[in-house]
Amino acid sequence: MKRLLLATLSAAALITGAGTLTAKADWLETAAEPLKGTEIRAVFLDRPGYRAIIKLLPEFEKKTGIKVNYEIVPYENTREKEVLNFTSGGDLTLALVDLVWIGEFAENGWIEPIDNFAKDPSITDPNLNLKGFFPLLLDAFGSWGGTVYGLPFDNYSGLLFYNSCKLKEAGFDKPPETWDELLKTYAPKLTNADKKEYGFALQSRRGETQSADSFMRVLWPFGGSLLTKEFKSNLMSTESQAGLNFRQELMKYMPPGIVSYDHAEAVNALAQGQVAMITEWSAFYGTLTDPATSKLGDCLGVAPEPAGPAGRLPALGGFSLAVASQASDEEKKAAWLFIQWATSEEIAKPYVEAGGVSGRMAVYNDPEIKAKYKFVEPMVASWQKGVPEFRPRFPAWPAISEIIAEWGTKMMLGEVSVADGSKEIGTRMEAVLQKEGYYDGKKKLLQ
């Protein structure tokens, strides 16, 4: 993948070479001069990263004269809203691309490769510096088939958040290093059902939370995966079964009704002292440090997700921002300017300080940032190695996600065994992939 990306980034690399480092600080104003009065439209989420960019937005609009219109949409409705807009020739000029939507959006031609714009120096930041993004993020969130379509924005890593005071009371001076340690050593001592205190909570609500944040989370660290290289189900492998059975065993240390817990419920359970540990997205750090939403105070601890037999392979989530193909030429240029600004090294620090998570490496070397935010070092460590296809990024994922959500929930509730549920998911998943053309050569085996 890295070699393929080099070709795609060639035009941008020319622009970001040593000879252009003397670029004027006002490149954005100059580039935007012919575009003043242009309006662009985007979909944002009600999450810290978007609230952060909204805080900084007046600076961009003042510099450029470009108006950024946005609608805040629940995540669960975002893909449907964007797809409907793109297929009906709507008004979106920016595409918010989830990790698992990049294949669908790219293959349908709804988003444009950044080379279409990066080759034009009049609208491209001389210090764009694509090598300044974490390679894993640029690959996973912005690229498909070796072509870069979007720049990483609002990216997350799965982290272990824990109540250090509860761990200390139970005799632990550090968090668990492995999932096995969490299950066998930590969780039993941290669980007291009579007091409604539990060792761990794994957000598992039916839907994308079940499929991506619960089910997939226990496959990779145990050496399993959803698919083989031939795109056949790998759920009956020894490693995949070990991970899924581990989840069932861990449930005895989770609150009753864990299958109805979404992210908010899991985060709140830790914040209010009901559970001692959760594995959640790095973006929830702000919620857990805010006295208005959390009782943890100085008891909040943050560490990388535990390692499994296959190593530490944490959940990977987040988005990229891409230019929508349906936009007019002027809107495309304006959108490209916004994307560069929103993901730039220049605003990375104020963006992080406003509550966002930048995909840029440099900002996390800042001593002030490292000292102020406990999540930085664990998150940076987790981005050194990961699995871009933690959740498959191909167009078939939404249909497969629904299958996993249904049968993964049944597994956790004990309505079906892990083995039988895995077989059912595999059969239904392969039927979807057959229909999509992955077995007859119509589509490349890309995920």
XYZ file of C-alpha atoms in Angstrom:
447
model
C 0.000 0.000 0.000
C 2.807 2.421 0.858
C 4.364 2.010 -2.599
C 1.026 2.630 -4.262
C 0.548 5.802 -2.251
C 3.887 7.186 -3.407
C 2.661 7.441 -6.987
C -0.556 9.130 -5.961
C 1.251 11.643 -3.792
C 3.797 12.588 -6.439
C 2.129 15.828 -7.446
C 1.690 16.928 -3.863
C 5.273 15.964 -3.068
C 6.520 18.357 -5.732
C 4.543 21.128 -4.125
C 5.843 20.368 -0.637
C 9.511 20.060 -1.587
C 12.360 21.984 0.001
C 12.232 24.704 -2.619
C 8.779 25.808 -1.524
C 9.381 26.153 2.210
C 9.706 29.906 1.869
C 6.017 30.172 1.081
C 4.244 33.267 2.321
C 2.073 32.889 5.392
C -0.824 34.452 3.514
C -1.094 31.662 0.900
C -4.654 30.936 2.015
C -5.858 34.508 1.550
C -4.191 34.683 -1.865
C -5.638 31.357 -2.983
C -9.116 32.329 -1.814
C -9.174 35.763 -3.441
C -11.027 34.607 -6.606
C -13.385 32.493 -4.480
C -14.709 35.142 -2.094
C -18.437 34.771 -1.597
C -18.385 31.051 -2.462
C -20.420 28.865 -0.131
C -19.659 25.264 0.678
C -21.829 22.756 2.488
C -20.905 19.889 4.792
C -22.274 17.414 7.296
C -20.811 17.536 10.814
C -21.373 15.317 13.828
C -22.220 16.272 17.402
C -18.782 15.255 18.643
C -15.817 17.116 20.147
C -13.791 17.240 16.923
C -16.573 19.052 15.071
C -17.343 21.417 17.922
C -13.628 22.244 17.909
C -13.503 23.080 14.202
C -16.715 25.117 14.533
C -14.977 27.230 17.226
C -12.126 27.945 14.822
C -14.316 28.427 11.748
C -14.621 32.250 11.993
C -10.864 32.471 11.407
C -11.153 30.552 8.129
C -14.173 32.507 6.933
C -12.509 35.830 7.770
C -9.310 34.902 5.936
C -10.986 33.516 2.843
C -14.412 35.080 2.441
C -15.699 31.531 1.946
C -18.840 30.624 3.872
C -18.941 27.150 5.409
C -22.496 25.921 5.893
C -22.915 22.776 7.956
C -25.656 20.604 9.336
C -25.102 18.582 12.498
C -26.415 15.071 11.933
C -26.436 11.997 14.214
C -23.759 9.533 13.141
C -26.368 6.818 12.576
C -28.013 8.927 9.864
C -24.922 10.421 8.253
C -24.090 7.830 5.616
C -27.706 7.566 4.468
C -27.995 11.352 4.243
C -24.773 11.719 2.257
C -25.521 8.837 -0.110
C -28.975 10.244 -0.845
C -27.447 13.655 -1.492
C -24.804 12.283 -3.851
C -27.156 10.015 -5.784
C -29.740 12.762 -6.260
C -27.305 15.502 -7.274
C -27.686 17.390 -4.020
C -25.881 20.364 -2.529
C -23.060 18.822 -0.480
C -19.649 20.091 -1.528
C -17.705 18.359 1.219
C -17.865 14.652 1.970
C -17.380 13.421 5.508
C -15.945 9.959 4.886
C -15.979 7.368 7.642
C -13.250 4.736 7.666
C -15.771 2.170 6.425
C -17.293 4.366 3.711
C -14.117 5.190 1.766
C -14.486 2.234 -0.621
C -18.139 2.926 -1.337
C -17.636 6.669 -1.877
C -14.538 6.217 -4.055
C -15.845 3.380 -6.214
C -19.088 5.253 -6.899
C -17.190 8.365 -7.973
C -18.750 10.564 -5.292
C -15.407 11.981 -4.132
C -12.394 13.289 -6.042
C -8.735 12.283 -5.714
C -6.717 15.036 -4.053
C -4.268 14.988 -6.970
C -6.981 16.769 -8.989
C -6.303 19.799 -6.770
C -2.828 19.284 -5.291
C -1.273 19.613 -8.754
C -2.502 23.220 -8.888
C -0.149 25.368 -6.761
C -2.532 28.316 -6.854
C -4.948 26.502 -4.516
C -2.579 24.252 -2.577
C -0.752 24.958 0.667
C 3.013 25.018 -0.042
C 3.396 23.303 3.330
C 0.693 20.708 2.765
C 3.215 18.083 3.902
C 1.265 14.859 3.493
C 4.130 13.043 5.179
C 3.215 14.961 8.321
C 0.116 12.807 8.823
C 0.434 9.514 10.660
C 0.923 7.093 7.732
C -1.640 4.677 9.170
C -4.282 7.428 9.189
C -3.644 8.706 5.673
C -3.749 5.137 4.415
C -6.791 3.937 6.349
C -9.037 6.998 6.303
C -8.120 8.825 3.130
C -6.968 6.215 0.619
C -8.548 3.534 -1.543
C -6.789 1.306 -4.037
C -3.582 3.344 -3.721
C -5.248 6.703 -4.445
C -5.654 9.430 -1.826
C -9.137 10.947 -1.753
C -9.348 12.671 1.617
C -7.235 14.046 4.448
C -7.574 12.604 7.973
C -9.967 14.500 10.232
C -11.453 13.640 13.626
C -9.539 10.386 13.980
C -9.780 8.051 16.915
C -7.908 5.220 18.477
C -9.307 2.755 20.920
C -7.811 3.412 24.359
C -8.184 1.910 27.806
C -9.738 4.480 30.118
C -9.739 3.473 33.759
C -10.428 4.654 37.302
C -6.936 4.627 38.826
C -8.340 5.119 42.325
C -10.489 1.982 42.071
C -7.540 0.030 40.684
C -5.352 1.212 43.551
C -7.974 0.209 46.133
C -8.010 -3.262 44.554
C -4.228 -3.510 44.854
C -3.159 -2.508 41.323
C -0.617 0.236 40.674
C -0.991 0.123 36.884
C -3.615 -0.900 34.282
C -3.690 -4.365 32.699
C -1.243 -4.968 29.868
C -3.189 -7.809 28.230
C -6.787 -8.851 27.718
C -6.075 -12.076 29.566
C -4.799 -10.116 32.560
C -7.858 -7.871 32.449
C -10.200 -10.873 32.475
C -8.494 -13.140 34.968
C -6.743 -10.777 37.376
C -8.284 -7.314 37.287
C -11.980 -7.692 36.511
C -12.790 -10.184 39.315
C -11.315 -7.907 41.989
C -13.038 -4.841 40.568
C -16.507 -6.360 40.350
C -19.034 -6.292 43.182
C -22.464 -6.938 41.700
C -24.187 -6.398 45.050
C -22.943 -2.805 45.036
C -23.578 -2.503 41.285
C -19.870 -2.039 40.658
C -18.316 -3.765 37.661
C -14.830 -4.284 36.334
C -15.428 -3.492 32.693
C -17.957 -2.250 30.143
C -17.805 -2.958 26.418
C -20.246 -0.819 24.438
C -22.288 -3.388 22.507
C -25.577 -1.845 21.419
C -27.077 -3.434 18.322
C -26.027 -1.545 15.206
C -22.594 -0.257 14.230
C -21.635 -0.191 17.908
C -22.138 -3.959 18.170
C -20.484 -4.804 14.865
C -17.539 -2.407 14.917
C -16.911 -1.495 18.541
C -17.677 -4.809 20.209
C -17.540 -7.755 17.781
C -14.555 -6.634 15.679
C -12.679 -5.465 18.769
C -12.168 -9.038 19.989
C -11.130 -10.541 16.646
C -7.824 -8.872 15.738
C -5.942 -8.976 19.091
C -6.619 -12.706 19.299
C -5.216 -13.317 15.822
C -8.609 -13.598 14.143
C -10.267 -11.620 11.389
C -13.593 -11.299 9.633
C -12.351 -12.493 6.234
C -9.605 -14.567 4.679
C -7.516 -13.204 1.802
C -9.997 -14.875 -0.550
C -12.863 -12.945 1.106
C -14.333 -16.063 2.704
C -15.476 -15.994 6.323
C -12.682 -16.497 8.840
C -14.973 -16.506 11.858
C -14.669 -20.246 12.448
C -10.890 -20.072 12.755
C -9.452 -21.024 16.136
C -8.259 -17.452 16.702
C -11.559 -15.759 15.817
C -13.489 -18.193 18.003
C -11.071 -17.547 20.876
C -11.749 -13.809 20.678
C -15.523 -14.162 20.502
C -15.604 -16.674 23.362
C -13.397 -14.332 25.386
C -16.049 -11.645 25.018
C -18.696 -13.996 26.362
C -16.553 -14.823 29.380
C -15.821 -11.153 30.064
C -19.545 -10.374 30.201
C -19.829 -11.671 33.783
C -17.789 -8.653 34.870
C -19.914 -6.160 32.914
C -23.116 -4.374 33.959
C -26.404 -6.184 33.225
C -27.885 -4.927 29.965
C -24.475 -4.263 28.422
C -25.953 -5.152 25.016
C -27.956 -1.920 25.213
C -24.909 0.238 26.001
C -23.878 2.667 23.292
C -20.776 4.863 23.622
C -22.524 7.412 25.821
C -23.663 4.772 28.307
C -20.231 3.137 28.537
C -18.451 6.460 29.002
C -20.996 7.577 31.593
C -20.627 4.302 33.512
C -16.912 5.013 33.967
C -17.467 8.724 34.569
C -19.956 8.028 37.385
C -17.920 5.265 39.043
C -20.109 2.328 38.036
C -17.331 0.548 36.137
C -13.568 0.572 36.583
C -12.408 0.216 32.964
C -13.662 0.754 29.421
C -12.082 0.578 25.972
C -13.343 3.622 24.127
C -12.422 6.121 21.472
C -9.770 8.714 22.289
C -12.293 11.434 21.398
C -14.150 10.835 24.669
C -11.211 12.095 26.719
C -12.835 15.528 26.960
C -16.062 14.058 28.321
C -14.173 12.111 30.985
C -12.151 15.142 32.122
C -15.059 17.595 32.214
C -16.351 18.057 35.802
C -19.809 18.662 34.351
C -19.956 15.158 32.899
C -17.501 13.149 35.005
C -16.772 12.476 38.675
C -13.350 10.987 37.953
C -11.162 14.053 38.397
C -7.565 13.008 39.057
C -8.626 9.344 39.148
C -8.840 9.178 35.353
C -6.152 6.991 33.841
C -5.465 6.406 30.147
C -3.458 3.595 28.548
C -3.274 1.766 25.227
C -5.831 -0.972 24.679
C -4.722 -4.304 26.162
C -2.728 -6.682 23.985
C -3.976 -10.067 22.897
C -2.078 -13.167 21.730
C -1.537 -11.406 18.366
C -0.299 -8.214 19.995
C -1.815 -4.799 20.572
C -4.184 -4.118 17.661
C -6.605 -1.466 18.903
C -9.792 -0.251 17.334
C -9.282 2.319 14.600
C -11.974 4.835 13.800
C -12.631 8.265 12.424
C -13.014 10.150 9.186
C -11.442 12.035 6.331
C -12.655 15.142 4.530
C -12.938 14.899 0.742
C -14.171 17.076 -2.107
C -17.562 16.008 -3.462
C -17.532 15.316 -7.204
C -20.974 16.865 -7.671
C -19.806 20.348 -6.641
C -19.113 23.147 -9.116
C -15.494 23.986 -9.979
C -15.502 27.023 -7.679
C -17.052 25.026 -4.839
C -14.492 22.260 -5.296
C -11.626 24.718 -5.008
C -13.205 26.327 -1.938
C -13.775 22.909 -0.381
C -10.138 21.956 -1.027
C -8.989 25.125 0.730
C -11.168 24.317 3.740
C -9.959 20.712 3.917
C -6.326 21.790 3.874
C -6.918 24.400 6.545
C -8.963 22.125 8.828
C -6.302 19.375 8.718
C -3.224 21.607 8.611
C -0.207 21.607 10.888
C -0.800 25.335 11.346
C -4.053 24.934 13.279
C -3.337 21.496 14.768
C -2.495 22.857 18.220
C -5.492 25.212 18.567
C -7.677 22.416 17.183
C -6.469 19.981 19.852
C -6.818 22.643 22.552
C -10.399 23.224 21.409
C -11.191 19.522 21.899
C -10.298 17.972 18.548
C -7.925 15.136 17.674
C -5.499 15.984 14.886
C -4.065 13.432 12.488
C -0.793 15.385 12.331
C 2.290 13.936 14.018
C 4.088 17.174 14.909
C 1.500 18.527 17.336
C 1.915 15.542 19.654
C 5.609 16.339 20.087
C 4.640 19.664 21.638
C 5.616 19.533 25.347
C 2.553 21.546 26.375
C 0.191 19.184 24.553
C 1.880 16.078 25.977
C 1.763 17.479 29.508
C -1.842 18.660 29.346
C -3.564 15.692 27.685
C -3.121 12.225 29.189
C -4.507 10.527 26.078
C -1.757 11.751 23.735
C 1.015 9.244 24.407
C -1.240 6.150 24.442
C -2.974 7.320 21.270
C 0.275 8.061 19.440
C 1.590 4.647 20.493
C -1.541 2.991 19.122
C -1.144 4.736 15.753
C 2.310 3.276 15.181
C 0.791 -0.040 14.182
C -2.753 -0.918 13.265
C -5.073 -2.629 10.845
C -6.632 -0.285 8.238
C -9.328 -2.890 7.584
C -10.122 -3.207 11.310
C -13.597 -2.808 9.882
C -13.685 -3.632 6.162
C -13.802 -0.426 4.137
C -15.487 -1.856 1.051
C -18.987 -0.873 -0.157
C -20.451 -4.125 1.192
C -19.700 -3.223 4.820
C -23.069 -1.596 5.704
C -24.970 -4.764 4.734
C -22.478 -6.999 6.532
C -22.519 -4.717 9.566
C -26.259 -5.296 9.927
C -25.745 -9.059 9.823
C -23.027 -8.917 12.476
C -25.089 -6.559 14.611
C -28.038 -8.978 14.625
C -26.146 -12.192 15.266
C -23.450 -10.676 17.455
C -26.194 -9.434 19.751
C -27.804 -12.870 19.805
C -24.446 -14.356 20.797
C -24.028 -11.997 23.725
C -27.597 -12.627 24.903
C -27.059 -16.378 24.774
C -29.786 -16.860 22.174
C -27.275 -18.634 19.941
C -23.871 -20.163 20.610
C -20.709 -18.412 19.497
C -20.024 -21.167 16.970
C -23.546 -21.244 15.533
C -23.733 -17.455 15.387
C -20.369 -17.318 13.622
C -21.522 -19.846 11.035
C -24.717 -17.870 10.423
C -22.814 -14.608 9.980
C -20.359 -16.330 7.637
C -23.091 -17.801 5.444
C -25.019 -14.550 5.173
C -21.876 -12.458 4.708
C -20.598 -14.631 1.862
C -23.995 -14.357 0.170
C -23.643 -10.568 0.225
C -20.096 -10.727 -1.154
C -21.205 -13.160 -3.884
C -23.963 -10.791 -4.955
C -21.532 -7.840 -4.903
C -19.240 -9.603 -7.382
C -16.229 -10.405 -5.227
C -16.154 -14.091 -6.165
C -16.556 -13.868 -9.943
C -13.821 -11.310 -10.555
C -16.105 -8.310 -11.095
C -14.606 -6.533 -8.104
C -11.084 -6.492 -6.745
C -10.583 -8.024 -3.320
C -9.983 -4.686 -1.618
C -11.075 -3.927 1.908
